[in-house]
Short mmCIF file of C-alpha atoms in Angstrom, two decimals:
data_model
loop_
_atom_site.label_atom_id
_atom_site.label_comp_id
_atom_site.label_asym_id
_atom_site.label_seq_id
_atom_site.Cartn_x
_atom_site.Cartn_y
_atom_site.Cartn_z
CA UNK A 20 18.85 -13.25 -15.77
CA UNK A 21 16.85 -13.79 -12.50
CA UNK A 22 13.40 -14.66 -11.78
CA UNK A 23 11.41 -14.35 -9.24
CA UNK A 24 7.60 -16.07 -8.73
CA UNK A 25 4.57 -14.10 -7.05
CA UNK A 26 1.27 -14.74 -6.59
CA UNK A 27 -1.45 -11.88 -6.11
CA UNK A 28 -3.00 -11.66 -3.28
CA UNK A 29 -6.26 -10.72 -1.99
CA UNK A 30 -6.39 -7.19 -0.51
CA UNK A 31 -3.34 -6.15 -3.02
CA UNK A 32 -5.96 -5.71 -5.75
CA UNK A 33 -7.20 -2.35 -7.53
CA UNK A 34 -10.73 -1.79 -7.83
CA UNK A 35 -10.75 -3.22 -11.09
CA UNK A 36 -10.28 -6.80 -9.41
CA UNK A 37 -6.28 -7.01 -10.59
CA UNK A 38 -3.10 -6.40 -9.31
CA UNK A 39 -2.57 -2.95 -8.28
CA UNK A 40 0.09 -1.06 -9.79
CA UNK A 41 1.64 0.01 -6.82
CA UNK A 42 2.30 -3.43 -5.67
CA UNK A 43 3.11 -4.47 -9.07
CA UNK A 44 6.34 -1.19 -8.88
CA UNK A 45 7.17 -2.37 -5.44
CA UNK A 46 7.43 -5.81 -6.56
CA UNK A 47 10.00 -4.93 -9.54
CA UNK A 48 11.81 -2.66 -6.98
CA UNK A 49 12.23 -5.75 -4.87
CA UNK A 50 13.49 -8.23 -7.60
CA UNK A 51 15.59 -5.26 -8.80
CA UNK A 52 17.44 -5.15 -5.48
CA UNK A 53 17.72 -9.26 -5.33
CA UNK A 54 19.38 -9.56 -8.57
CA UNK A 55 21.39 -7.04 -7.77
CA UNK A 56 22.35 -8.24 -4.33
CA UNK A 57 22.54 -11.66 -5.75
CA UNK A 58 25.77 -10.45 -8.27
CA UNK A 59 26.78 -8.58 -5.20
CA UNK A 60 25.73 -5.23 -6.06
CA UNK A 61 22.54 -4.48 -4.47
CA UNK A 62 21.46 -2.15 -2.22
CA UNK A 63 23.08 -3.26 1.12
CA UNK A 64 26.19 -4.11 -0.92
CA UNK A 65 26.47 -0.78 -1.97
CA UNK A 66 25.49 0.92 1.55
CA UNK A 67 28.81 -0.73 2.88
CA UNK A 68 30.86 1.17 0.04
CA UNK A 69 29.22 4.08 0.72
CA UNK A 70 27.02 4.27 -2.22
CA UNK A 71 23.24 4.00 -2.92
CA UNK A 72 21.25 3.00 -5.91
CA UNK A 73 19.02 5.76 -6.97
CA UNK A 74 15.96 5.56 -9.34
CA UNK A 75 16.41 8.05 -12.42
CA UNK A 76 13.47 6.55 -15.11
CA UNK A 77 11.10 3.92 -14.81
CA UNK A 78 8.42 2.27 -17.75
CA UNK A 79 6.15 0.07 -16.92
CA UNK A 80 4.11 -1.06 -19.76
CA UNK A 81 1.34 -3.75 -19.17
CA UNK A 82 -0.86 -6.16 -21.77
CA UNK A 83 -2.81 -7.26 -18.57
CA UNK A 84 -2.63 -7.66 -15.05
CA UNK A 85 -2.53 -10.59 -12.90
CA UNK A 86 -6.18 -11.19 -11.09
CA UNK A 87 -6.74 -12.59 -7.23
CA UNK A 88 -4.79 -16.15 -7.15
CA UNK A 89 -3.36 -15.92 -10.67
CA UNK A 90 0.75 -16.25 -10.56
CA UNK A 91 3.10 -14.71 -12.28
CA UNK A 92 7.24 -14.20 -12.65
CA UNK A 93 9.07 -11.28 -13.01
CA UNK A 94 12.24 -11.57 -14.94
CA UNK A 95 15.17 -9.59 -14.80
CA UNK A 96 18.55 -8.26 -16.22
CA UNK A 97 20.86 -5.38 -16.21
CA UNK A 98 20.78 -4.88 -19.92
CA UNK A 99 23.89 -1.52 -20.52
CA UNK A 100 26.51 -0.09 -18.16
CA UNK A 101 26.99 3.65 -19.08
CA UNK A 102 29.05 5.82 -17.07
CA UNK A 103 26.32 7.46 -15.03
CA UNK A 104 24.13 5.44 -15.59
CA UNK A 105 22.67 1.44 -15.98
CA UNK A 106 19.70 0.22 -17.76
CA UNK A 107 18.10 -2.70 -16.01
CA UNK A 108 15.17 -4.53 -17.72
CA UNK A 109 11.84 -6.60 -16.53
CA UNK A 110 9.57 -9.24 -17.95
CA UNK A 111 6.47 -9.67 -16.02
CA UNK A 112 5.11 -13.45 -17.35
CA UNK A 113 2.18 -15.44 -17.27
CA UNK A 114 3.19 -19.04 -16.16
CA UNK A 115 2.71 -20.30 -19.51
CA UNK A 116 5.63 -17.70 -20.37
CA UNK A 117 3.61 -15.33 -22.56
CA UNK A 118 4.08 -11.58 -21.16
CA UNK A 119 1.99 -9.99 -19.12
CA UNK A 120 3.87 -7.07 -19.74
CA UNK A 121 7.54 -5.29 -19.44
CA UNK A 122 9.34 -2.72 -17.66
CA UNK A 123 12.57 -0.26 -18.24
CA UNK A 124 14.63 1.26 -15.03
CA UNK A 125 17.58 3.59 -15.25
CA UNK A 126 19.39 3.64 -12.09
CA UNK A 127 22.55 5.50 -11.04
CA UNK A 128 25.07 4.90 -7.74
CA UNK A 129 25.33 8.19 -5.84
CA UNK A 130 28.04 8.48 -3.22
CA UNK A 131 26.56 9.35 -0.10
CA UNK A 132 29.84 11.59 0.99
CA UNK A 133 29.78 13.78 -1.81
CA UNK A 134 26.44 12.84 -3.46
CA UNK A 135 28.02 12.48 -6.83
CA UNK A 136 27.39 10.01 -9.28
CA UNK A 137 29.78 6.91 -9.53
CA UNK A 138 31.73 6.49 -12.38
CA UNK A 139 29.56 2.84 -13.07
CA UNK A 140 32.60 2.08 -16.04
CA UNK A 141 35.31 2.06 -12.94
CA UNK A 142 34.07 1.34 -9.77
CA UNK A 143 36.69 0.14 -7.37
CA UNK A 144 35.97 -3.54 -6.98
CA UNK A 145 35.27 -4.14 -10.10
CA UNK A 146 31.85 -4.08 -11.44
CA UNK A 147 28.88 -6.03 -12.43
CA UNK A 148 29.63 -6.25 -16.38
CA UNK A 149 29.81 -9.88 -15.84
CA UNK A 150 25.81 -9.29 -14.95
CA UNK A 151 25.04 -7.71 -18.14
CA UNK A 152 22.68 -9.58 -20.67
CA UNK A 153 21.78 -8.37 -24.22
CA UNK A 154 18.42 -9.59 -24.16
CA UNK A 155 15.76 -6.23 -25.35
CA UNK A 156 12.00 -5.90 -24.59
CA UNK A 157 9.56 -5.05 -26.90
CA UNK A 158 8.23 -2.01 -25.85
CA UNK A 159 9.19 1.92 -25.88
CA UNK A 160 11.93 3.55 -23.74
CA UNK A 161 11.16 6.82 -22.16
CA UNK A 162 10.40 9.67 -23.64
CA UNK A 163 10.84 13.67 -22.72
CA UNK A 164 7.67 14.41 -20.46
CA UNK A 165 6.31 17.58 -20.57
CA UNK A 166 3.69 19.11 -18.88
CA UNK A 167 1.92 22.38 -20.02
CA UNK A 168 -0.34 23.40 -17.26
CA UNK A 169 -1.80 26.64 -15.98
CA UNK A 170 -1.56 25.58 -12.17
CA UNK A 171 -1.89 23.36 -9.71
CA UNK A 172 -4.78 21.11 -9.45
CA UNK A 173 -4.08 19.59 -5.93
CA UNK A 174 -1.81 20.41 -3.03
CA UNK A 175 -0.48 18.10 -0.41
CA UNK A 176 1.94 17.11 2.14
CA UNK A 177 4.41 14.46 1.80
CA UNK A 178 2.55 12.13 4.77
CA UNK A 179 3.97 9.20 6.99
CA UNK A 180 2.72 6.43 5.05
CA UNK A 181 4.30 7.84 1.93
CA UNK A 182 7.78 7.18 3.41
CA UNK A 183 10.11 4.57 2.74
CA UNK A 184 12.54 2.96 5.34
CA UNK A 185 14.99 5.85 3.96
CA UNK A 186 12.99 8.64 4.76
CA UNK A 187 12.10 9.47 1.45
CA UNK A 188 9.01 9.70 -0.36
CA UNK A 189 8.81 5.79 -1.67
CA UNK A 190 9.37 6.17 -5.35
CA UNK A 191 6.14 4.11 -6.58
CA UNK A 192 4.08 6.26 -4.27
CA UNK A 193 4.39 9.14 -6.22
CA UNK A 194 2.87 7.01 -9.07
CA UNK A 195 -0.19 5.88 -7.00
CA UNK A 196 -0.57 9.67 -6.49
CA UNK A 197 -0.23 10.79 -9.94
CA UNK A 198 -3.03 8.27 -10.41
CA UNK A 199 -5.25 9.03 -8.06
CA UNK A 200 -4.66 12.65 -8.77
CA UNK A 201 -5.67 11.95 -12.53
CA UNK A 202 -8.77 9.82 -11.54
CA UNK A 203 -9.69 13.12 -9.52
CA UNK A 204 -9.55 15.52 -12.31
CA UNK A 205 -10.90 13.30 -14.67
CA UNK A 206 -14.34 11.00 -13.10
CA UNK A 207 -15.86 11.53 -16.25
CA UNK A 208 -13.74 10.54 -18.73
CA UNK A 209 -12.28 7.68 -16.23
CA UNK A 210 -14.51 6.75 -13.48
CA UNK A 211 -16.93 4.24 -15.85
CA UNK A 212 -15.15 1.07 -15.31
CA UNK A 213 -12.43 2.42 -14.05
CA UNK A 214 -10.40 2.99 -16.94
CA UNK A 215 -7.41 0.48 -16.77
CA UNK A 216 -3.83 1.78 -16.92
CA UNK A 217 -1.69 0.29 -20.07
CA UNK A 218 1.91 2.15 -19.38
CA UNK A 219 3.41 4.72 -17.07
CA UNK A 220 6.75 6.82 -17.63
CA UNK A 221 7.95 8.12 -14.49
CA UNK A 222 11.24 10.40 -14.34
CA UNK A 223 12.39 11.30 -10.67
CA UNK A 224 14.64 14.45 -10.56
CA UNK A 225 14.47 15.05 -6.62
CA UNK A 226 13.48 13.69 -3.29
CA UNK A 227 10.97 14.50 -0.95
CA UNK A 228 10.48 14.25 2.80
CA UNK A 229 8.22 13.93 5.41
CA UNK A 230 5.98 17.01 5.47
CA UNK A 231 7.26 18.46 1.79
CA UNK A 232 4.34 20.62 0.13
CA UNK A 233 3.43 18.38 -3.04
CA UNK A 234 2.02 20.13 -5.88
CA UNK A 235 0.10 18.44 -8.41
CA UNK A 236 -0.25 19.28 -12.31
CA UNK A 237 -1.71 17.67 -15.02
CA UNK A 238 -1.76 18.05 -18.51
CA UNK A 239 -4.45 15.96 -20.35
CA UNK A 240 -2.77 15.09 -23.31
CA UNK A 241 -5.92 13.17 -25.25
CA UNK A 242 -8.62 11.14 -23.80
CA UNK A 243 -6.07 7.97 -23.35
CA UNK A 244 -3.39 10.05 -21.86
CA UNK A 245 -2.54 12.22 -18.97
CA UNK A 246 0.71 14.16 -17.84
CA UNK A 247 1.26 15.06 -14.10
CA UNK A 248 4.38 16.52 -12.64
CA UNK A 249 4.96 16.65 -9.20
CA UNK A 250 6.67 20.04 -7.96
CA UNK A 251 7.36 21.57 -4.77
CA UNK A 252 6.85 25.27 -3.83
CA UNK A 253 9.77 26.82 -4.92
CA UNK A 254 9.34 24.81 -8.62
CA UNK A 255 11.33 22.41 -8.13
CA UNK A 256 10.14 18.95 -10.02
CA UNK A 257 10.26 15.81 -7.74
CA UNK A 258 8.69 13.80 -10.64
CA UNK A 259 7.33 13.73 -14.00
CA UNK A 260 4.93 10.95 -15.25
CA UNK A 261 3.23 10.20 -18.38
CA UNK A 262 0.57 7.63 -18.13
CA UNK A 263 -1.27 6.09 -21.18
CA UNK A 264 -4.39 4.15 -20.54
CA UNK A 265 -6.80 1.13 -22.50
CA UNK A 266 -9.03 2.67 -25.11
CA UNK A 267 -12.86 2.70 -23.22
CA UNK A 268 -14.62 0.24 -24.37
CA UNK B 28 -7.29 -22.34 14.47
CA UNK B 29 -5.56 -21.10 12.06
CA UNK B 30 -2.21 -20.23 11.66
CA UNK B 31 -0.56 -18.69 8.07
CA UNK B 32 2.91 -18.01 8.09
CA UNK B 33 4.46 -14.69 6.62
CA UNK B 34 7.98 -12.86 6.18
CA UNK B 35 8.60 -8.93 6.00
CA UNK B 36 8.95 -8.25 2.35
CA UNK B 37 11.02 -5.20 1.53
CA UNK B 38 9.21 -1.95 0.55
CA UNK B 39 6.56 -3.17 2.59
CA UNK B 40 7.83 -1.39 5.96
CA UNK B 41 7.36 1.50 6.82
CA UNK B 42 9.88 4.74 8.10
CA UNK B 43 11.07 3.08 10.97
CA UNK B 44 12.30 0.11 9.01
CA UNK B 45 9.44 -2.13 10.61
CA UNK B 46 6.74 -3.84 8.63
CA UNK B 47 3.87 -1.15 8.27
CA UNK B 48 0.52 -1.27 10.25
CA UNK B 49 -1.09 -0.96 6.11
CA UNK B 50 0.46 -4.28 5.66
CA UNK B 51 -0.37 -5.79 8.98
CA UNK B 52 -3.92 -4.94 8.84
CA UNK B 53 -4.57 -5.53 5.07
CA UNK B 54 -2.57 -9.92 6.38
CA UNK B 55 -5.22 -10.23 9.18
CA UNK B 56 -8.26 -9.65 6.96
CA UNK B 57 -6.41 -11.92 4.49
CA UNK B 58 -5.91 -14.54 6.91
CA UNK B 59 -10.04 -13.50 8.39
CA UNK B 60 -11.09 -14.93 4.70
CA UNK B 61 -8.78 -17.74 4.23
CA UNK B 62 -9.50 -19.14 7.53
CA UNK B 63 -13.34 -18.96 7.01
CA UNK B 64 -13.18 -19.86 4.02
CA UNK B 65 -11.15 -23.35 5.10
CA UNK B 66 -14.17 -23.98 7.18
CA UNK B 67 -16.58 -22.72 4.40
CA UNK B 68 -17.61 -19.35 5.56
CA UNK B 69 -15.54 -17.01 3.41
CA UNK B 70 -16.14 -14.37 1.60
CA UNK B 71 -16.59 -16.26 -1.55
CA UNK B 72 -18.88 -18.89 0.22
CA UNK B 73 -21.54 -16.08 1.47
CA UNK B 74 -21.05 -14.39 -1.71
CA UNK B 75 -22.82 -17.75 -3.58
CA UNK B 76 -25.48 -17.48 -0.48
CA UNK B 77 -26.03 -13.27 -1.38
CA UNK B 78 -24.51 -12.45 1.91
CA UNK B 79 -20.75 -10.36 3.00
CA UNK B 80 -18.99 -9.75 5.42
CA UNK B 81 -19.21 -6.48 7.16
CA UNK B 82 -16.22 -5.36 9.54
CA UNK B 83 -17.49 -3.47 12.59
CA UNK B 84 -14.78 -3.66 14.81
CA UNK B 85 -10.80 -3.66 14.91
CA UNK B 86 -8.50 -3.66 17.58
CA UNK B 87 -4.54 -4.33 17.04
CA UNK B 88 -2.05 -3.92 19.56
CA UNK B 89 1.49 -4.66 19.28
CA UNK B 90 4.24 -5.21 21.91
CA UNK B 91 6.71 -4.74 18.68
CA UNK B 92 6.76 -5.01 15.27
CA UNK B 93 8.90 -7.62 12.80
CA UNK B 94 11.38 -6.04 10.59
CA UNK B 95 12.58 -6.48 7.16
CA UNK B 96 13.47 -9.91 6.63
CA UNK B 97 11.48 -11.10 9.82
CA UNK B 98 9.25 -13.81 10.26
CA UNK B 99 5.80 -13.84 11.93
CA UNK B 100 2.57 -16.20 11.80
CA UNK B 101 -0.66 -15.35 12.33
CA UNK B 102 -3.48 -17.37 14.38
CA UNK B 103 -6.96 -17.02 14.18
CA UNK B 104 -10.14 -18.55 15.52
CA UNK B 105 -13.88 -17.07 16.00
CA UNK B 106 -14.38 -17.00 19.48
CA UNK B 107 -17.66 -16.49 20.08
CA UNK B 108 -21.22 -16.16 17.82
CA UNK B 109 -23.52 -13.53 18.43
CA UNK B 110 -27.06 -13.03 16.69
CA UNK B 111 -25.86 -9.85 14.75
CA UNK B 112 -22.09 -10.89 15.41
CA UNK B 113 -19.26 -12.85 15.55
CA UNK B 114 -15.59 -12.21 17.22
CA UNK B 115 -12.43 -13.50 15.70
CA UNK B 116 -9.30 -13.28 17.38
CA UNK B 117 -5.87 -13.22 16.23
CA UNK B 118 -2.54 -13.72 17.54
CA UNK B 119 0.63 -12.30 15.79
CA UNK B 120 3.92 -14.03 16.81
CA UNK B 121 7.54 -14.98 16.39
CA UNK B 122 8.71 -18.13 14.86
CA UNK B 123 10.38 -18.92 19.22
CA UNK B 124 6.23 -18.58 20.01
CA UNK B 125 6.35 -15.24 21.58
CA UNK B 126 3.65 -12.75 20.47
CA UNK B 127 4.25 -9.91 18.72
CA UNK B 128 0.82 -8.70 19.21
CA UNK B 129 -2.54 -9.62 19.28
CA UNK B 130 -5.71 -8.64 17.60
CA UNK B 131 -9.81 -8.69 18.18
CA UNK B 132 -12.20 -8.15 15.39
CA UNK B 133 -15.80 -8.02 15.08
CA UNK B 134 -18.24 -9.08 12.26
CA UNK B 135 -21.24 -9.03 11.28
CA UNK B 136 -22.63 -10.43 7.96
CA UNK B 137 -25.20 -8.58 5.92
CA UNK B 138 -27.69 -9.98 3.63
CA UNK B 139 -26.93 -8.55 0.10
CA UNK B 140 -30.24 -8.21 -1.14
CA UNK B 141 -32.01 -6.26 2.02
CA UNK B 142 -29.16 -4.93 3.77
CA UNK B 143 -30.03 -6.63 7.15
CA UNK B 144 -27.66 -8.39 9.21
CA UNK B 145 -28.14 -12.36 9.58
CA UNK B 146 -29.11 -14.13 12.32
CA UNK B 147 -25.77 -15.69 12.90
CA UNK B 148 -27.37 -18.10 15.49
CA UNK B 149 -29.68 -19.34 12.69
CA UNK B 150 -27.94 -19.33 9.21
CA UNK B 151 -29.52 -21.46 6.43
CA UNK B 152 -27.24 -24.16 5.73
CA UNK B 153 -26.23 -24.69 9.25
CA UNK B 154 -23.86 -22.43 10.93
CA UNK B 155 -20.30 -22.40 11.88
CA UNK B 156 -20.18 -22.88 15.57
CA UNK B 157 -18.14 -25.82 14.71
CA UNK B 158 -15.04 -23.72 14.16
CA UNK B 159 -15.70 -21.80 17.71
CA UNK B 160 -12.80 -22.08 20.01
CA UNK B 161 -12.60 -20.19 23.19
CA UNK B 162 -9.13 -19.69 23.78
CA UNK B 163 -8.79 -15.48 24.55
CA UNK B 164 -6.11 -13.09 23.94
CA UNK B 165 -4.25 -10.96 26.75
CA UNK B 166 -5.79 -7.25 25.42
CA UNK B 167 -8.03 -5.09 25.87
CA UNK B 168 -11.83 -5.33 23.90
CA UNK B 169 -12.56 -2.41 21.89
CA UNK B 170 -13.36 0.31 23.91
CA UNK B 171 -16.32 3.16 23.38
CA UNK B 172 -14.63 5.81 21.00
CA UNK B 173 -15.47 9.75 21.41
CA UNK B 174 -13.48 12.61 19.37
CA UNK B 175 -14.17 15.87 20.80
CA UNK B 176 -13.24 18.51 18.31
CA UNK B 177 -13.80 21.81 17.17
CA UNK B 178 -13.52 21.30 13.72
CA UNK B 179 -12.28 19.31 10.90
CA UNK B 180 -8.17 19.31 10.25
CA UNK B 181 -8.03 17.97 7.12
CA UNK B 182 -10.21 17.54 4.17
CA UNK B 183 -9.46 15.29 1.57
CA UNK B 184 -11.63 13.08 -1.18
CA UNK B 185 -11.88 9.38 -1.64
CA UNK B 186 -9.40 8.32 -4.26
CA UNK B 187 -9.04 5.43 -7.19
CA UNK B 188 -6.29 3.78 -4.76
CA UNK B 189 -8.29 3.92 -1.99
CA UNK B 190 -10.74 1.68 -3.27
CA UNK B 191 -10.73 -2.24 -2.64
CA UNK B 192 -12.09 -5.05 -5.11
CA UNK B 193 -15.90 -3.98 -4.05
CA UNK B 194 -15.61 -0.48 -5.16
CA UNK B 195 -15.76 0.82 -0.90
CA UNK B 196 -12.53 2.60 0.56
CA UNK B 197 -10.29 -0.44 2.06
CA UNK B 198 -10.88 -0.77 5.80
CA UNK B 199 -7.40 -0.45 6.60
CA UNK B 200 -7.01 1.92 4.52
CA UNK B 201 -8.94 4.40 6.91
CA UNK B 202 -5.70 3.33 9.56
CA UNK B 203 -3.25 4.63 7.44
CA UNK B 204 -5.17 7.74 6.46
CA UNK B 205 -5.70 8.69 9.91
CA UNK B 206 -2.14 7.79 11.02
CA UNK B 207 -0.80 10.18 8.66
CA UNK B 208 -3.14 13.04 9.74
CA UNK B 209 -2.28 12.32 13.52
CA UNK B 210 1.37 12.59 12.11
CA UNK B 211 0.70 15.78 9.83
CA UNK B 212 -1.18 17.40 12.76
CA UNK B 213 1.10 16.91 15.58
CA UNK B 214 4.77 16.08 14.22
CA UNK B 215 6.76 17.92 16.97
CA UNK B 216 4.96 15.39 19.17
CA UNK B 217 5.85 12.65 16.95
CA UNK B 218 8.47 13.59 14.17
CA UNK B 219 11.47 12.53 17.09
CA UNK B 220 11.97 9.09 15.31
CA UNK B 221 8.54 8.43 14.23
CA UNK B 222 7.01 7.46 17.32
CA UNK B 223 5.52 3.82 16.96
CA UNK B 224 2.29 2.81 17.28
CA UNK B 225 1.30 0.59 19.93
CA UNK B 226 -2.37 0.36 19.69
CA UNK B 227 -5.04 0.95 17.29
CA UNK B 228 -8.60 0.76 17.59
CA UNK B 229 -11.25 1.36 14.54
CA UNK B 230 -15.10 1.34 15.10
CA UNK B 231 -16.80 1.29 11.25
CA UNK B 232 -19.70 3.01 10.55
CA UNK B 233 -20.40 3.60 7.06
CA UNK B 234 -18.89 2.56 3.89
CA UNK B 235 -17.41 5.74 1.85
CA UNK B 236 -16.80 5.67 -2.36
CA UNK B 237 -14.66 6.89 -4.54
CA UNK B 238 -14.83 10.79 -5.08
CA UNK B 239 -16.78 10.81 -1.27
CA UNK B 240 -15.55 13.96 0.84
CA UNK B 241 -14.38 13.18 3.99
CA UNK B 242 -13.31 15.42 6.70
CA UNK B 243 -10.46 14.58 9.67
CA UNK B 244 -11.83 15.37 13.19
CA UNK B 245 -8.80 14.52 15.97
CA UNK B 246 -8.56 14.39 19.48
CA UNK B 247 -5.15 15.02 21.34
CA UNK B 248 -6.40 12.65 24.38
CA UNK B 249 -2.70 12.67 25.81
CA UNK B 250 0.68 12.62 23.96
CA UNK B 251 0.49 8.92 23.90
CA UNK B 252 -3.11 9.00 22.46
CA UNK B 253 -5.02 10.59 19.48
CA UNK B 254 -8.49 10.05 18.49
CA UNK B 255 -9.62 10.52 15.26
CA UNK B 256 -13.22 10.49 13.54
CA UNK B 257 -13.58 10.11 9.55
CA UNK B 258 -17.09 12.24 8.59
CA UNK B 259 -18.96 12.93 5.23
CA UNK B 260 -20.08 16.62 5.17
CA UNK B 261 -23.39 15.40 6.12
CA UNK B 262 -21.79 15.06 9.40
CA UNK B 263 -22.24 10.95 8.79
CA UNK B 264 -19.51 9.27 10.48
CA UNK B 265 -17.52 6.79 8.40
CA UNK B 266 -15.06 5.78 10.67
CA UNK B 267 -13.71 6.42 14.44
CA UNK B 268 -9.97 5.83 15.50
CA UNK B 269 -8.26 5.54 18.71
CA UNK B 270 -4.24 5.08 18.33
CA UNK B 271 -2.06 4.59 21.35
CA UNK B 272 1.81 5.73 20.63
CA UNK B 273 4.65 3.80 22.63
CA UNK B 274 6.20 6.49 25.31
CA UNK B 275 8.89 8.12 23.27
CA UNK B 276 12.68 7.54 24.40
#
């Protein structure tokens, strides 16, 4: 298990005064990648072989965010090898070690020739099963997101600041938009206070590029949670995420 | 002066594989605060004394950008003190001493309960000419910013991540919203590798809210520069850009 401190900083807070999700997915991407590299496996490891690491399901469930100044670790572990797939797990802790919250990624290794999945139980040198720890977290895995909708409620375009250094649409992105497009549809029920978030689901089924036509559903599912897929034109999903938030107070 | 020492955290560049201008800008209003508020004139310190901080001007410009991994530092100092105003300067550079870029900003700080600005020359509890140094950076000022248009390009609504800690659109947040309509408007001009920025200037206006309408006004002024102008429908302008691209290769 590695851990890794941070500190939030000013300017990387939501309007609610704490950490901002999107920094807070960024952040586990990072620590994802240096554990990974760190048993020899991350992301630049795997470019050499030919391979890259692609998000397939992420859960992020929170207790509470970090404020301005406050510190916090994130722990982390690859917790099962399947064949397509691994599960790699995240504690997010308070420095007095009580959790802030927890998170659940599903990655798989795609080979960039012939954009297959690698066979994670035989890779050529070796593997990382000497990374694997047992340890479980206490909250759900994902679920099967579905969104019953009528139509879109927004269109966009996949912009330049929505890219990562691959080209692609950064994968927490499409969270902050799924937010921001259920904050939209929803000012009533969500604006007062600002209605925190408690846990996301995302599943990722494609990429998208600079200039894709992003269109937005949601399916309000009660008053504490909201459905939003992300398609493009010809139906295609590029993302499905489920996102549960605090009772109003 | 100031200096506060940073590195390029992954997921924090952007397409080019260079740290992102979002990031830059959102470091030298962190650095702004800390550095005032080491010499007791932060944001926190006028907060206690019913006064903020109000940017009015920002000009960045960058001879190149650190990448992934990279270190940079950034110095500040006020310059000068105005009676509406004061000017703090900032120099971005490399840990060898060389600058990566420089920056200008101008401030003015508004009195909470009227909405005046102070008298800067007079504050209450003394002032903080003490912290005036007069050392001056090799740009350009800001310069007087005009958009001719015909008519808006893009409209689009304040959203939840928009916002900053006070409930107002981020200021740099503007940057990156009118970097990716200068990209989404003209990307034959600028799709070849992602043509870099090289300067950006921002003249504030108005604050904007969340669910505020704003409309995208740009100005081709060469195919090195765009202008662009941020408006409510009530023809208020929020915001006006000027953003100088690097000749592309």
């Amino acid at each position: 298990m590695d851990t890794y401190k941070f500190t939030v900083e000013p300017f990387t807070e939501d309007v609610t005064g704490r950490l901002s999700w999107s920094v807070l997915g960024n952040h586990l991407l990072r620590v994802a990648n240096l554990s990974a590299s760190s048993h020899h496996f991350g992301f630049s490891d795997m470019q050499t072989a030919k391979h890259a690491w692609v998000l397939s399901r992420l859960v992020i469930e929170m207790y509470d965010m970090p404020r301005t100044g406050e510190c916090y670790d994130i722990t982390t572990w690859v917790s099962k090898i399947y064949r397509q797939f691994t599960d790699r797990l995240f504690s997010i802790k308070k420095p007095d070690g009580s959790a802030y919250g927890h998170a659940y990624s599903i990655w798989a290794l795609i080979d960039l020739d012939t954009r297959m999945p690698a066979d994670l139980q035989h890779l050529p040198n070796g593997s990382f099963h000497d990374a694997v720890e047992t340890q479980v977290i206490p909250i759900d895995g994902p679920s099967r997101i579905r969104v019953k909708t009528d139509g879109a409620v927004r269109d966009t375009h996949a912009m330049y600041g929505d890219l990562d250094i691959n080209g692609h649409v950064n994968s927490i992105r499409y969270l902050q938009m799924a937010l921001d497009t259920i904050y939209q549809q929803y000012p009533d029920d969500l604006k007062p206070l600002m209605s925190r978030v408690r846990r996301v689901e995302m599943t990722y089924s494609a990429e998208s590029y600079f200039g894709d036509h992003l269109q937005f559903f949601i399916e309000k599912q009660s008053h504490q949670k909201y459905a939003c897929e992300i398609k493009k034109p010809n139906a295609e999903s590029v993302v499905k995420c489920l996102i549960d938030f605090f009772p109003a107070k």
